[in-house]
């Protein structure tokens, strides 16, 4: 009761309100800084403790002073400046000690202990401040109020810091600062209730001394400034923390090299899309770069990174309100497209492909990597994220293996084919290691004289369980599974070594897959293959199918020129089966045309075939390119070709593909006149 009477009758309420404001703001900021103290370690904790101590101490001190300014004891008042300053130091040092103790939250009792020390600090500051408060009257102290005030401050202080570590956010977050306010307020007013002043007779009831008022105001301003510094520091820290949290979040969701969203954000975005109202307008495009490994291998990882960054930048065009592009890892990208209309998809994806085909400048070098793109549409090609992504990947692998197109839509038949192909690919991988592969050689001769010009190396695989597997089966599979590169390398290397022991005028021809050609390292690789067995470059011929040239003409032409610059010749294989054979002949510098077996087959039966062959031979002659007819099986075919002045021939009639041992025993000429009509020759003639 005395406390309330003291508060309302002996205080100017405006000052009380100001003190309360100071107390509330001070308590809030003290609690926030205390949380930082508790969360920090080492010197950071000491730094935060110092700041928190200065803020808490000055807030308590200022609260006391402002309240004292509003205290109207009814007698003149003076202030002892030394004791006033000491009371301020007590507030700051005591708060520091309290926070040092409470800052160690690993022991459960320490925050409460620190809080109790804080309560005692407030009490010590208050009573020291009261001794500095000199009144012209008789001062008596009521010990019971003093004891009560200390007990209350200690209890509230302990409670405040005890609950702080666990009570955060929402209304619970308000409890600790309110308890701290309670500690300070209860101490002050209960303490003031203990302070009784009896005016002396004969002394006028004077106003507070102006010096006292000025000092109190100065103290209040200083305290507000210190408190302001604390608030500002806290706010800056909170902003910095928010910024670093933003940065961490960005790092967790983005690929550091390209800045594109990573797999985690891709998954989250796709899940959200499939759960949302636009699910039925969703398709995904799985993208894999075609020749990225080479850029890395031949120009280094720096160039590889540059290419990825440049391509990611282009991909960003497709990243916006409608679509979402991400880098899933390595040279794999994926775009979530907001459409399920096949026509629109086609347009979009052609745009995507064009971006990947356009060369990227790496310093003085230009890299044309290209990409294979697989598409899957929701829900037709997959009803959840995993199946959609898996099927887009399957389509992408199909596109990779297809020499004609870089874009492929998912088709359920793909799944089965890919599974079988993968199983066989695993066997093939083992076969390469277990030496189950070998080469056969098929003779190529002059049609006019029968002179052997050279041999074509043809790959053979004898599977331990399935027996002989034809190259027409396993080569496309090796292309689809990335095995064609080591395999093709092995074939050419082996062929060069074998050919080195043959008579010097005989050439060896090796087939190159459409997948191998655009690889930038190829010319260098071929050069190496020739050096080891010391085979003159003019004795090697590369057979290229037309399909190898379709996907990326500029790159193909570039590589072809480099191979030719080595002195190696290049033949166009299976001529006539392609899409625009004449155009191909005009664009690419071939040294030989291999006329496809289908024309030879129909020479006798279909007059149109003969007309086509005649036209090809005329064209080739005008371009000064020799022609080899493939698949000659009968003497009639051979005769017809001779009449048409076809330069060279290859076929079962002239010689079947044979093992190297057989070839090593072969002669220099095939007796083209003695070959039996309509009966494929069993083996080529022996050395004459
Ligand atoms: P290709 O390069 O056109 O090879 C000629 C194919 O025709 C060979 O089939 C050969 O055995 C066959 N052939 C030759 N003369 C006759 C004939 O008179 N009648 C008939 N019916 N066939 C004849 P093979 O060895 O099965 O190879 C098929 C295809 O597989 C090759 O066609 C070539 O495209 C590919 N291939 C073979 N070896 C390799 C290789 O090492 N690398 C690559 N990338 N492809 C290869
Ligand atoms: Mg060939
Ligand atoms: Mg051929």
XYZ file of C-alpha atoms and ligand atoms in Angstrom:
736
model
C 0.000 0.000 0.000
C 2.833 2.313 0.937
C 4.431 1.557 -2.446
C 1.329 2.661 -4.305
C 0.879 5.748 -2.183
C 4.543 6.588 -2.747
C 4.135 6.124 -6.491
C 1.056 8.297 -6.856
C 1.484 10.933 -4.193
C 5.214 11.513 -4.158
C 6.030 11.224 -7.865
C 5.399 13.386 -10.888
C 3.608 10.893 -13.132
C 5.042 12.304 -16.379
C 8.515 11.447 -15.209
C 7.291 8.086 -14.062
C 5.952 7.432 -17.550
C 9.229 8.517 -19.122
C 11.112 6.261 -16.713
C 8.773 3.424 -17.561
C 9.429 3.938 -21.279
C 13.152 3.890 -20.666
C 12.760 0.793 -18.531
C 10.669 -1.090 -21.107
C 12.884 -0.225 -24.079
C 16.006 -0.925 -22.008
C 14.665 -4.286 -20.876
C 13.688 -5.347 -24.360
C 17.040 -4.472 -25.788
C 18.846 -6.069 -22.841
C 17.002 -9.335 -23.372
C 17.744 -9.288 -27.104
C 21.399 -8.585 -26.496
C 21.442 -11.301 -23.849
C 20.184 -13.762 -26.481
C 23.143 -12.752 -28.665
C 25.501 -13.187 -25.698
C 24.131 -16.682 -25.103
C 24.414 -17.581 -28.799
C 27.986 -16.336 -29.271
C 31.326 -17.859 -28.354
C 34.820 -16.677 -27.429
C 35.619 -13.054 -28.102
C 32.280 -12.495 -29.836
C 30.547 -13.405 -26.581
C 32.774 -11.018 -24.637
C 32.010 -8.251 -27.141
C 28.269 -8.803 -26.912
C 28.513 -9.023 -23.095
C 30.260 -5.654 -22.981
C 27.654 -4.041 -25.198
C 24.774 -5.656 -23.333
C 26.265 -4.611 -19.977
C 26.616 -0.977 -21.077
C 23.074 -0.942 -22.415
C 21.489 -2.740 -19.481
C 23.477 -0.736 -16.897
C 22.728 2.632 -18.449
C 19.062 1.746 -18.938
C 18.716 0.826 -15.268
C 20.644 3.871 -14.200
C 18.638 6.211 -16.421
C 15.362 4.702 -15.298
C 16.392 5.401 -11.735
C 17.406 8.971 -12.498
C 14.357 9.894 -14.462
C 12.164 8.434 -11.768
C 14.119 10.378 -9.158
C 13.562 13.510 -11.199
C 9.881 12.900 -10.795
C 10.196 12.211 -7.077
C 8.833 15.033 -4.997
C 10.034 14.633 -1.435
C 8.813 18.134 -0.528
C 12.288 19.348 0.519
C 15.268 20.799 -1.392
C 17.481 18.199 -2.979
C 21.174 17.999 -3.864
C 23.127 15.326 -5.577
C 26.527 13.868 -4.678
C 28.190 13.594 -8.089
C 30.817 11.023 -7.010
C 28.270 8.617 -5.642
C 26.068 9.191 -8.697
C 28.888 8.195 -11.001
C 29.748 5.225 -8.785
C 26.118 4.102 -8.922
C 26.311 4.199 -12.735
C 29.504 2.133 -12.723
C 27.888 -0.371 -10.351
C 24.984 -0.719 -12.788
C 27.257 -1.393 -15.753
C 29.813 -3.624 -14.036
C 27.129 -5.570 -12.171
C 25.163 -6.105 -15.372
C 28.343 -7.316 -17.033
C 28.963 -9.843 -14.273
C 25.334 -10.952 -14.427
C 25.476 -11.456 -18.186
C 28.810 -13.268 -18.030
C 27.265 -15.763 -15.638
C 23.954 -16.006 -17.483
C 25.632 -16.211 -20.884
C 26.692 -19.783 -20.248
C 23.406 -21.512 -20.976
C 24.893 -25.005 -20.998
C 24.361 -25.212 -17.237
C 20.672 -24.780 -16.569
C 21.059 -22.894 -13.282
C 23.431 -20.220 -14.606
C 20.929 -17.972 -16.428
C 18.802 -17.755 -13.258
C 21.899 -17.107 -11.166
C 22.957 -14.370 -13.598
C 19.428 -12.934 -13.416
C 19.637 -12.866 -9.611
C 22.989 -11.064 -9.810
C 21.302 -8.581 -12.148
C 18.549 -8.005 -9.565
C 21.176 -7.401 -6.878
C 22.989 -5.021 -9.233
C 19.826 -2.986 -9.695
C 19.432 -2.876 -5.924
C 23.059 -1.867 -5.369
C 22.772 0.835 -8.014
C 19.507 2.094 -6.539
C 20.649 2.389 -2.964
C 24.018 3.885 -3.930
C 22.062 6.387 -6.037
C 19.851 7.096 -3.043
C 22.887 7.862 -0.885
C 23.905 10.352 -3.543
C 20.491 11.949 -3.163
C 20.874 14.516 -0.437
C 17.684 16.000 0.977
C 17.308 18.757 3.507
C 15.310 16.758 5.958
C 15.451 13.720 8.226
C 15.789 10.524 6.259
C 14.691 7.258 7.721
C 14.818 3.853 6.059
C 12.219 1.149 6.459
C 14.288 -2.037 6.469
C 11.376 -4.302 5.629
C 10.746 -2.453 2.365
C 14.430 -2.583 1.599
C 14.472 -6.342 2.107
C 11.284 -6.747 0.073
C 12.652 -4.652 -2.787
C 15.885 -6.672 -2.962
C 13.988 -9.953 -2.808
C 11.601 -8.892 -5.569
C 14.373 -7.613 -7.866
C 16.416 -10.780 -7.363
C 13.457 -13.069 -7.971
C 12.178 -11.234 -11.062
C 15.713 -10.896 -12.453
C 16.369 -14.616 -11.996
C 13.041 -15.503 -13.581
C 13.664 -13.180 -16.527
C 17.009 -14.652 -17.573
C 15.937 -18.189 -16.693
C 13.105 -18.190 -19.228
C 14.891 -16.162 -21.926
C 16.742 -19.032 -23.699
C 13.575 -21.065 -24.190
C 10.853 -18.440 -24.498
C 11.130 -16.889 -27.916
C 8.732 -15.619 -30.534
C 5.058 -14.650 -30.144
C 3.690 -13.680 -26.760
C 6.219 -15.903 -25.004
C 8.959 -13.662 -26.331
C 7.445 -10.735 -24.372
C 7.653 -12.509 -21.021
C 11.416 -12.135 -20.366
C 11.547 -8.342 -20.956
C 8.393 -7.897 -18.840
C 9.977 -9.853 -16.009
C 13.037 -7.642 -16.284
C 10.824 -4.551 -16.182
C 9.199 -6.039 -13.099
C 12.619 -6.498 -11.480
C 13.606 -2.863 -12.069
C 10.235 -1.300 -11.284
C 9.568 -3.352 -8.171
C 13.011 -2.555 -6.850
C 12.651 1.129 -7.515
C 9.253 1.780 -6.073
C 9.482 -0.653 -3.187
C 12.907 0.838 -2.467
C 11.432 4.328 -2.601
C 8.713 3.258 -0.188
C 11.506 2.472 2.269
C 12.804 6.027 1.943
C 11.059 8.375 4.352
C 11.816 12.070 4.534
C 10.681 14.297 7.365
C 11.072 17.998 6.469
C 12.941 20.059 9.024
C 11.065 22.896 10.681
C 11.927 26.334 9.309
C 13.118 25.175 5.936
C 11.003 26.212 3.002
C 9.569 23.735 0.706
C 11.928 24.533 -2.193
C 12.060 23.346 -5.718
C 14.650 20.786 -6.729
C 17.986 22.410 -7.297
C 18.567 23.413 -10.969
C 21.926 21.604 -10.899
C 20.146 18.396 -9.967
C 17.633 18.800 -12.761
C 20.312 19.578 -15.346
C 22.374 16.598 -14.302
C 19.427 14.271 -14.328
C 18.466 15.381 -17.813
C 22.061 15.021 -19.039
C 22.182 11.522 -17.589
C 18.890 10.634 -19.206
C 20.095 11.885 -22.607
C 23.388 10.018 -22.293
C 21.545 6.886 -21.309
C 19.180 7.214 -24.265
C 22.190 7.651 -26.559
C 23.884 4.563 -25.184
C 20.679 2.651 -25.407
C 20.231 3.922 -28.961
C 23.682 2.608 -29.822
C 22.651 -0.759 -28.437
C 19.442 -0.751 -30.450
C 21.318 0.242 -33.621
C 23.953 -2.443 -33.070
C 21.274 -5.005 -32.516
C 19.416 -3.961 -35.649
C 22.586 -4.011 -37.762
C 23.433 -7.430 -36.403
C 19.929 -8.688 -37.112
C 20.125 -7.342 -40.676
C 23.553 -8.904 -41.213
C 22.307 -12.194 -39.872
C 19.275 -12.014 -42.106
C 21.561 -11.266 -45.067
C 23.851 -14.184 -44.257
C 20.841 -16.436 -43.757
C 19.598 -15.293 -47.171
C 23.004 -16.069 -48.582
C 23.066 -19.512 -46.984
C 19.578 -20.207 -48.298
C 20.678 -19.077 -51.749
C 23.742 -21.307 -51.555
C 21.647 -24.277 -50.524
C 19.306 -23.825 -53.458
C 21.640 -22.651 -56.221
C 24.566 -23.988 -58.101
C 27.613 -21.925 -57.121
C 29.200 -21.916 -60.596
C 26.315 -20.802 -62.774
C 23.959 -19.329 -60.186
C 21.133 -21.415 -61.626
C 18.799 -23.236 -59.216
C 20.202 -26.640 -58.241
C 18.625 -30.081 -57.992
C 17.087 -29.368 -54.579
C 15.216 -26.330 -55.836
C 14.349 -28.109 -59.065
C 12.751 -30.947 -57.082
C 10.889 -28.531 -54.838
C 9.641 -26.498 -57.789
C 8.514 -29.545 -59.726
C 6.714 -30.964 -56.688
C 4.972 -27.643 -56.165
C 4.001 -27.473 -59.835
C 2.617 -31.009 -59.837
C 0.626 -30.293 -56.665
C -0.659 -26.978 -57.971
C -3.523 -26.004 -60.268
C -1.224 -25.803 -63.338
C -0.046 -29.410 -63.084
C -1.699 -30.309 -66.362
C 0.354 -27.725 -68.166
C 3.685 -29.221 -67.232
C 6.448 -30.802 -69.263
C 10.103 -31.204 -68.499
C 13.110 -31.079 -70.765
C 16.180 -33.039 -69.643
C 19.288 -31.607 -71.261
C 22.733 -33.149 -71.454
C 25.632 -31.490 -73.230
C 27.114 -33.541 -76.053
C 30.785 -32.673 -76.071
C 31.377 -31.087 -72.723
C 33.868 -33.680 -71.547
C 36.101 -32.834 -74.443
C 36.134 -29.148 -73.692
C 37.255 -30.068 -70.193
C 39.804 -32.626 -71.376
C 41.354 -30.580 -74.134
C 41.079 -27.017 -72.879
C 41.010 -27.542 -69.142
C 38.401 -27.097 -66.463
C 38.600 -23.308 -66.644
C 37.259 -23.423 -70.199
C 34.683 -26.008 -69.130
C 33.442 -23.670 -66.409
C 33.294 -20.794 -68.872
C 31.196 -22.868 -71.269
C 28.821 -23.922 -68.494
C 28.425 -20.376 -67.263
C 27.769 -19.035 -70.756
C 25.212 -21.743 -71.500
C 23.527 -21.220 -68.139
C 23.248 -17.549 -68.983
C 21.453 -18.442 -72.206
C 19.233 -20.850 -70.344
C 18.168 -18.043 -68.056
C 16.040 -16.723 -70.915
C 13.812 -19.696 -70.284
C 13.696 -19.068 -66.579
C 10.881 -16.798 -65.599
C 7.266 -16.751 -64.612
C 6.368 -19.627 -66.944
C 9.408 -21.844 -67.085
C 12.077 -22.838 -64.611
C 15.619 -23.809 -65.546
C 18.041 -25.610 -63.236
C 21.474 -27.184 -63.370
C 21.230 -30.659 -61.911
C 24.948 -31.335 -61.911
C 27.936 -31.662 -64.261
C 26.703 -30.965 -67.765
C 23.088 -31.843 -66.959
C 20.352 -29.239 -67.025
C 16.599 -29.481 -66.748
C 13.821 -27.052 -67.594
C 10.285 -27.231 -66.251
C 8.099 -25.925 -69.062
C 4.638 -24.542 -68.513
C 2.854 -26.124 -71.416
C 1.742 -29.554 -72.466
C 0.926 -28.608 -76.024
C 3.199 -30.698 -78.221
C 3.471 -28.051 -80.905
C 4.372 -25.295 -78.470
C 6.804 -27.648 -76.743
C 8.482 -28.384 -80.013
C 8.954 -24.683 -80.697
C 10.281 -24.044 -77.223
C 12.692 -26.926 -77.297
C 14.005 -26.015 -80.714
C 14.783 -22.613 -79.246
C 16.562 -24.333 -76.369
C 18.558 -26.525 -78.711
C 19.600 -23.540 -80.788
C 21.025 -21.881 -77.681
C 23.142 -24.921 -76.927
C 24.342 -25.354 -80.507
C 25.473 -21.741 -80.882
C 29.250 -21.712 -80.209
C 30.593 -20.340 -76.941
C 33.611 -18.086 -76.989
C 36.348 -19.202 -74.551
C 39.061 -16.586 -74.887
C 40.373 -17.075 -78.400
C 38.747 -20.496 -78.734
C 35.234 -21.310 -79.814
C 33.442 -24.302 -78.358
C 30.382 -25.774 -80.041
C 29.170 -28.312 -77.534
C 25.581 -29.012 -78.560
C 23.069 -30.813 -76.398
C 20.658 -33.718 -76.429
C 17.191 -32.968 -75.100
C 14.581 -35.445 -73.846
C 11.000 -34.416 -73.164
C 8.356 -35.862 -70.867
C 4.845 -34.453 -70.451
C 2.765 -34.674 -67.276
C 0.791 -36.885 -66.631
C 1.068 -38.795 -69.904
C 4.737 -39.692 -69.453
C 4.894 -39.850 -65.682
C 2.495 -39.179 -62.848
C 5.032 -38.062 -60.300
C 8.308 -36.239 -60.194
C 10.556 -39.298 -60.254
C 8.925 -41.027 -63.177
C 8.669 -37.791 -65.140
C 12.361 -37.048 -64.671
C 13.360 -40.647 -65.363
C 11.400 -40.731 -68.598
C 12.701 -37.369 -69.759
C 16.175 -38.826 -69.151
C 15.360 -41.911 -71.203
C 14.195 -39.701 -74.057
C 17.386 -37.662 -73.683
C 19.544 -40.814 -73.992
C 17.607 -41.749 -77.082
C 18.261 -38.292 -78.537
C 21.934 -38.690 -77.711
C 22.141 -41.936 -79.631
C 20.151 -40.621 -82.571
C 22.514 -39.151 -85.142
C 19.733 -37.229 -86.841
C 18.001 -35.428 -84.048
C 18.979 -33.854 -80.763
C 15.416 -33.759 -79.465
C 13.322 -36.740 -78.488
C 9.873 -37.061 -76.877
C 9.390 -39.898 -74.410
C 7.732 -42.993 -75.773
C 6.804 -45.983 -73.562
C 8.660 -48.339 -75.937
C 11.841 -46.490 -75.001
C 11.775 -47.871 -71.490
C 11.984 -51.500 -72.572
C 14.554 -50.829 -75.262
C 16.709 -48.861 -72.885
C 16.560 -51.526 -70.196
C 17.685 -54.195 -72.650
C 20.300 -51.953 -74.091
C 21.649 -51.169 -70.631
C 21.973 -54.849 -69.780
C 23.829 -55.500 -73.003
C 25.931 -52.391 -72.455
C 27.079 -53.802 -69.125
C 28.125 -56.987 -70.952
C 29.875 -54.950 -73.614
C 31.780 -53.004 -71.023
C 33.007 -56.296 -69.617
C 33.731 -57.573 -73.105
C 36.070 -54.668 -73.742
C 37.981 -55.529 -70.589
C 37.892 -59.298 -71.144
C 39.171 -58.993 -74.716
C 36.104 -60.645 -76.199
C 36.145 -58.194 -79.087
C 38.177 -58.610 -82.204
C 38.409 -57.259 -85.715
C 37.661 -58.867 -89.028
C 38.938 -57.415 -92.263
C 37.071 -57.309 -95.557
C 38.989 -56.797 -98.731
C 38.478 -53.781 -101.001
C 39.728 -54.216 -104.566
C 40.036 -52.473 -107.888
C 37.094 -53.581 -110.009
C 39.088 -53.331 -113.204
C 42.148 -55.323 -112.197
C 41.215 -57.055 -108.975
C 44.209 -55.489 -107.243
C 43.704 -55.335 -103.516
C 43.622 -51.731 -102.376
C 43.073 -52.370 -98.716
C 40.777 -53.786 -96.040
C 37.889 -52.476 -94.019
C 38.104 -53.262 -90.317
C 34.795 -54.601 -88.995
C 34.197 -55.126 -85.314
C 33.142 -58.543 -84.019
C 31.785 -59.510 -80.601
C 31.373 -63.075 -79.487
C 29.164 -62.996 -76.399
C 29.936 -65.931 -74.051
C 26.226 -66.866 -73.868
C 24.537 -65.239 -76.820
C 27.213 -66.040 -79.345
C 28.082 -63.612 -82.153
C 26.300 -60.281 -81.816
C 26.223 -58.272 -85.072
C 27.676 -54.749 -85.022
C 24.376 -53.407 -86.348
C 23.000 -54.393 -82.923
C 25.708 -53.483 -80.471
C 27.140 -50.354 -82.127
C 23.926 -48.293 -81.662
C 23.765 -49.560 -78.097
C 27.364 -48.541 -77.460
C 26.462 -45.148 -78.888
C 23.503 -44.817 -76.550
C 25.540 -45.748 -73.503
C 28.642 -43.707 -74.127
C 30.739 -46.813 -74.777
C 31.363 -45.969 -78.394
C 34.229 -43.639 -77.555
C 36.510 -46.212 -75.899
C 35.302 -48.844 -78.330
C 35.926 -46.722 -81.432
C 39.311 -45.779 -80.081
C 40.194 -49.439 -79.597
C 39.069 -50.362 -83.137
C 41.149 -47.705 -84.883
C 44.196 -48.355 -82.712
C 44.032 -52.109 -83.342
C 43.459 -51.606 -87.078
C 46.466 -49.291 -87.385
C 48.669 -51.784 -85.564
C 47.510 -54.684 -87.724
C 47.907 -52.709 -90.950
C 51.467 -51.726 -90.086
C 52.624 -55.266 -90.924
C 50.846 -55.396 -94.306
C 52.486 -54.601 -97.664
C 53.140 -50.890 -97.863
C 50.534 -50.011 -100.519
C 47.568 -51.536 -98.653
C 45.233 -49.219 -96.798
C 43.122 -49.961 -93.787
C 39.663 -48.452 -93.419
C 38.041 -47.942 -90.031
C 34.417 -47.025 -89.349
C 33.663 -43.998 -87.265
C 30.386 -43.548 -85.451
C 28.307 -40.392 -85.695
C 28.905 -39.906 -81.997
C 32.689 -40.029 -82.320
C 33.156 -37.530 -85.106
C 32.248 -34.260 -83.407
C 34.674 -34.917 -80.555
C 37.353 -32.306 -80.658
C 40.132 -34.580 -79.456
C 39.605 -36.999 -82.356
C 42.256 -35.642 -84.777
C 44.851 -35.705 -82.010
C 43.802 -39.235 -81.067
C 44.144 -40.432 -84.660
C 47.535 -38.802 -84.915
C 48.623 -40.735 -81.832
C 47.312 -44.023 -83.244
C 49.448 -43.571 -86.336
C 52.599 -42.720 -84.449
C 52.698 -45.829 -82.269
C 52.828 -48.461 -85.049
C 54.509 -45.955 -87.408
C 51.756 -46.222 -90.014
C 51.921 -43.535 -92.740
C 48.731 -41.422 -92.544
C 47.969 -42.072 -96.214
C 47.401 -45.736 -95.360
C 44.500 -45.004 -93.035
C 41.018 -44.269 -94.288
C 38.131 -43.228 -92.069
C 34.656 -44.340 -93.139
C 31.969 -41.921 -92.085
C 28.251 -42.522 -92.410
C 26.312 -39.540 -93.710
C 24.393 -39.384 -90.454
C 27.598 -38.345 -88.694
C 27.457 -35.025 -90.469
C 23.888 -34.007 -89.930
C 23.636 -32.811 -86.339
C 26.308 -30.178 -86.312
C 27.640 -29.476 -89.761
C 30.070 -26.723 -88.849
C 31.742 -28.792 -86.140
C 31.859 -31.911 -88.353
C 33.479 -29.978 -91.165
C 36.001 -28.512 -88.772
C 37.029 -31.945 -87.431
C 37.065 -33.491 -90.893
C 39.455 -30.850 -92.143
C 41.744 -31.485 -89.195
C 41.767 -35.236 -89.884
C 42.491 -34.650 -93.550
C 45.272 -32.273 -92.602
C 46.994 -35.250 -90.947
C 47.090 -36.959 -94.359
C 44.332 -39.440 -93.499
C 41.636 -39.921 -96.148
C 37.893 -39.972 -95.488
C 35.247 -42.055 -97.251
C 31.514 -41.413 -97.230
C 30.004 -44.744 -96.128
C 26.618 -46.118 -97.242
C 26.134 -43.366 -99.816
C 22.560 -43.063 -101.013
C 20.884 -44.071 -97.757
C 21.149 -40.584 -96.299
C 18.757 -37.703 -96.582
C 20.563 -35.266 -98.795
C 23.511 -37.167 -100.126
C 24.280 -34.777 -102.948
C 24.295 -31.837 -100.624
C 26.642 -33.730 -98.323
C 29.014 -34.405 -101.202
C 29.096 -30.761 -102.108
C 29.728 -29.555 -98.552
C 32.236 -32.070 -97.223
C 35.656 -32.866 -98.672
C 35.381 -36.657 -99.121
C 38.117 -38.749 -100.725
C 35.894 -41.664 -101.615
C 32.235 -42.549 -101.993
C 31.070 -45.941 -100.796
C 27.913 -46.700 -102.721
C 25.455 -48.489 -100.479
C 24.795 -52.201 -100.881
C 21.119 -51.539 -101.657
C 22.057 -50.091 -105.076
C 24.382 -52.996 -105.884
C 21.623 -55.434 -104.882
C 19.172 -54.024 -107.379
C 21.536 -53.297 -110.230
C 20.333 -56.225 -112.242
C 16.659 -56.174 -111.352
C 15.805 -52.503 -111.150
C 16.722 -50.313 -114.107
C 16.273 -47.248 -111.936
C 19.055 -48.439 -109.634
C 21.360 -48.706 -112.594
C 20.390 -45.156 -113.610
C 21.126 -43.880 -110.106
C 24.482 -45.669 -110.015
C 25.355 -44.242 -113.388
C 24.416 -40.721 -112.235
C 26.451 -41.088 -109.036
C 29.463 -42.319 -110.992
C 29.196 -39.380 -113.391
C 28.855 -36.911 -110.561
C 31.755 -38.449 -108.658
C 33.926 -38.349 -111.743
C 33.160 -34.654 -112.180
C 34.066 -34.077 -108.526
C 37.098 -36.339 -109.010
C 36.094 -38.628 -106.188
C 36.523 -42.398 -106.670
C 33.543 -44.674 -105.978
C 33.546 -48.040 -104.198
C 30.497 -50.270 -104.614
C 29.549 -52.164 -101.443
C 27.945 -55.571 -101.101
C 28.980 -57.127 -104.407
C 27.734 -60.706 -104.213
C 27.482 -61.824 -107.815
C 29.656 -61.809 -110.876
C 26.872 -60.026 -112.795
C 26.903 -57.160 -110.369
C 30.640 -56.988 -110.718
C 30.451 -57.005 -114.499
C 27.841 -54.270 -114.585
C 29.921 -52.121 -112.255
C 32.987 -52.695 -114.396
C 31.041 -51.577 -117.475
C 30.053 -48.429 -115.647
C 33.691 -47.801 -114.723
C 33.145 -48.033 -111.007
C 36.545 -47.776 -109.376
C 36.500 -50.172 -106.448
C 34.409 -52.938 -105.010
C 33.774 -54.765 -101.741
C 31.487 -57.692 -101.093
C 31.212 -61.368 -100.345
C 32.102 -62.145 -103.962
C 35.482 -60.486 -103.544
C 36.030 -61.608 -100.015
C 34.178 -62.014 -96.762
C 35.316 -60.322 -93.577
C 38.136 -62.502 -92.233
C 40.281 -62.686 -89.125
C 43.682 -61.031 -89.138
C 45.413 -64.410 -89.430
C 43.630 -65.128 -92.696
C 44.254 -61.607 -94.009
C 47.951 -61.888 -93.223
C 48.129 -64.830 -95.639
C 46.207 -63.059 -98.422
C 47.553 -62.149 -101.795
C 47.670 -58.809 -103.536
C 44.954 -59.458 -106.093
C 41.507 -61.018 -106.239
C 40.808 -62.921 -109.433
C 37.739 -60.964 -110.406
C 37.168 -62.919 -113.618
C 37.126 -66.357 -112.094
C 34.622 -65.604 -109.348
C 31.684 -67.941 -109.813
C 28.463 -66.265 -111.031
C 25.739 -65.856 -108.382
C 27.835 -67.672 -105.778
C 29.419 -65.537 -103.104
C 33.115 -66.273 -102.882
C 34.112 -68.195 -99.732
C 37.487 -66.539 -99.360
C 39.593 -64.169 -101.342
C 42.313 -65.514 -103.609
C 45.725 -66.139 -102.180
C 48.807 -64.136 -103.000
C 49.575 -64.455 -106.682
P 29.569 -50.948 -93.169
O 30.626 -50.041 -92.685
O 28.806 -50.537 -94.363
O 30.255 -52.344 -93.381
C 29.914 -53.207 -94.369
C 28.957 -54.220 -93.868
O 28.430 -54.930 -94.949
C 29.640 -55.259 -92.997
O 28.679 -55.712 -92.090
C 29.945 -56.346 -93.950
O 30.066 -57.618 -93.331
C 28.711 -56.303 -94.808
N 28.971 -56.798 -96.116
C 30.066 -56.634 -96.900
N 29.920 -57.249 -98.091
C 28.701 -57.824 -98.072
C 27.955 -58.614 -99.013
O 28.393 -58.902 -100.086
N 26.720 -59.016 -98.652
C 26.210 -58.702 -97.429
N 24.977 -59.143 -97.122
N 26.867 -57.964 -96.507
C 28.105 -57.546 -96.850
P 28.956 -55.808 -90.586
O 30.334 -56.225 -90.300
O 27.835 -56.570 -89.976
O 28.852 -54.293 -90.143
C 27.670 -53.635 -90.245
C 27.866 -52.195 -89.935
O 28.271 -52.018 -88.600
C 28.978 -51.556 -90.752
O 28.523 -51.216 -92.003
C 29.317 -50.384 -89.951
O 28.415 -49.344 -90.171
C 29.101 -50.909 -88.560
N 30.401 -51.254 -87.970
C 31.115 -52.382 -88.070
N 32.276 -52.261 -87.404
C 32.282 -51.024 -86.858
C 33.213 -50.298 -86.064
O 34.298 -50.758 -85.714
N 32.872 -49.033 -85.715
C 31.703 -48.468 -86.108
N 31.424 -47.233 -85.707
N 30.823 -49.115 -86.856
C 31.103 -50.394 -87.247
Mg 32.059 -49.084 -93.413
Mg 28.886 -49.419 -95.714
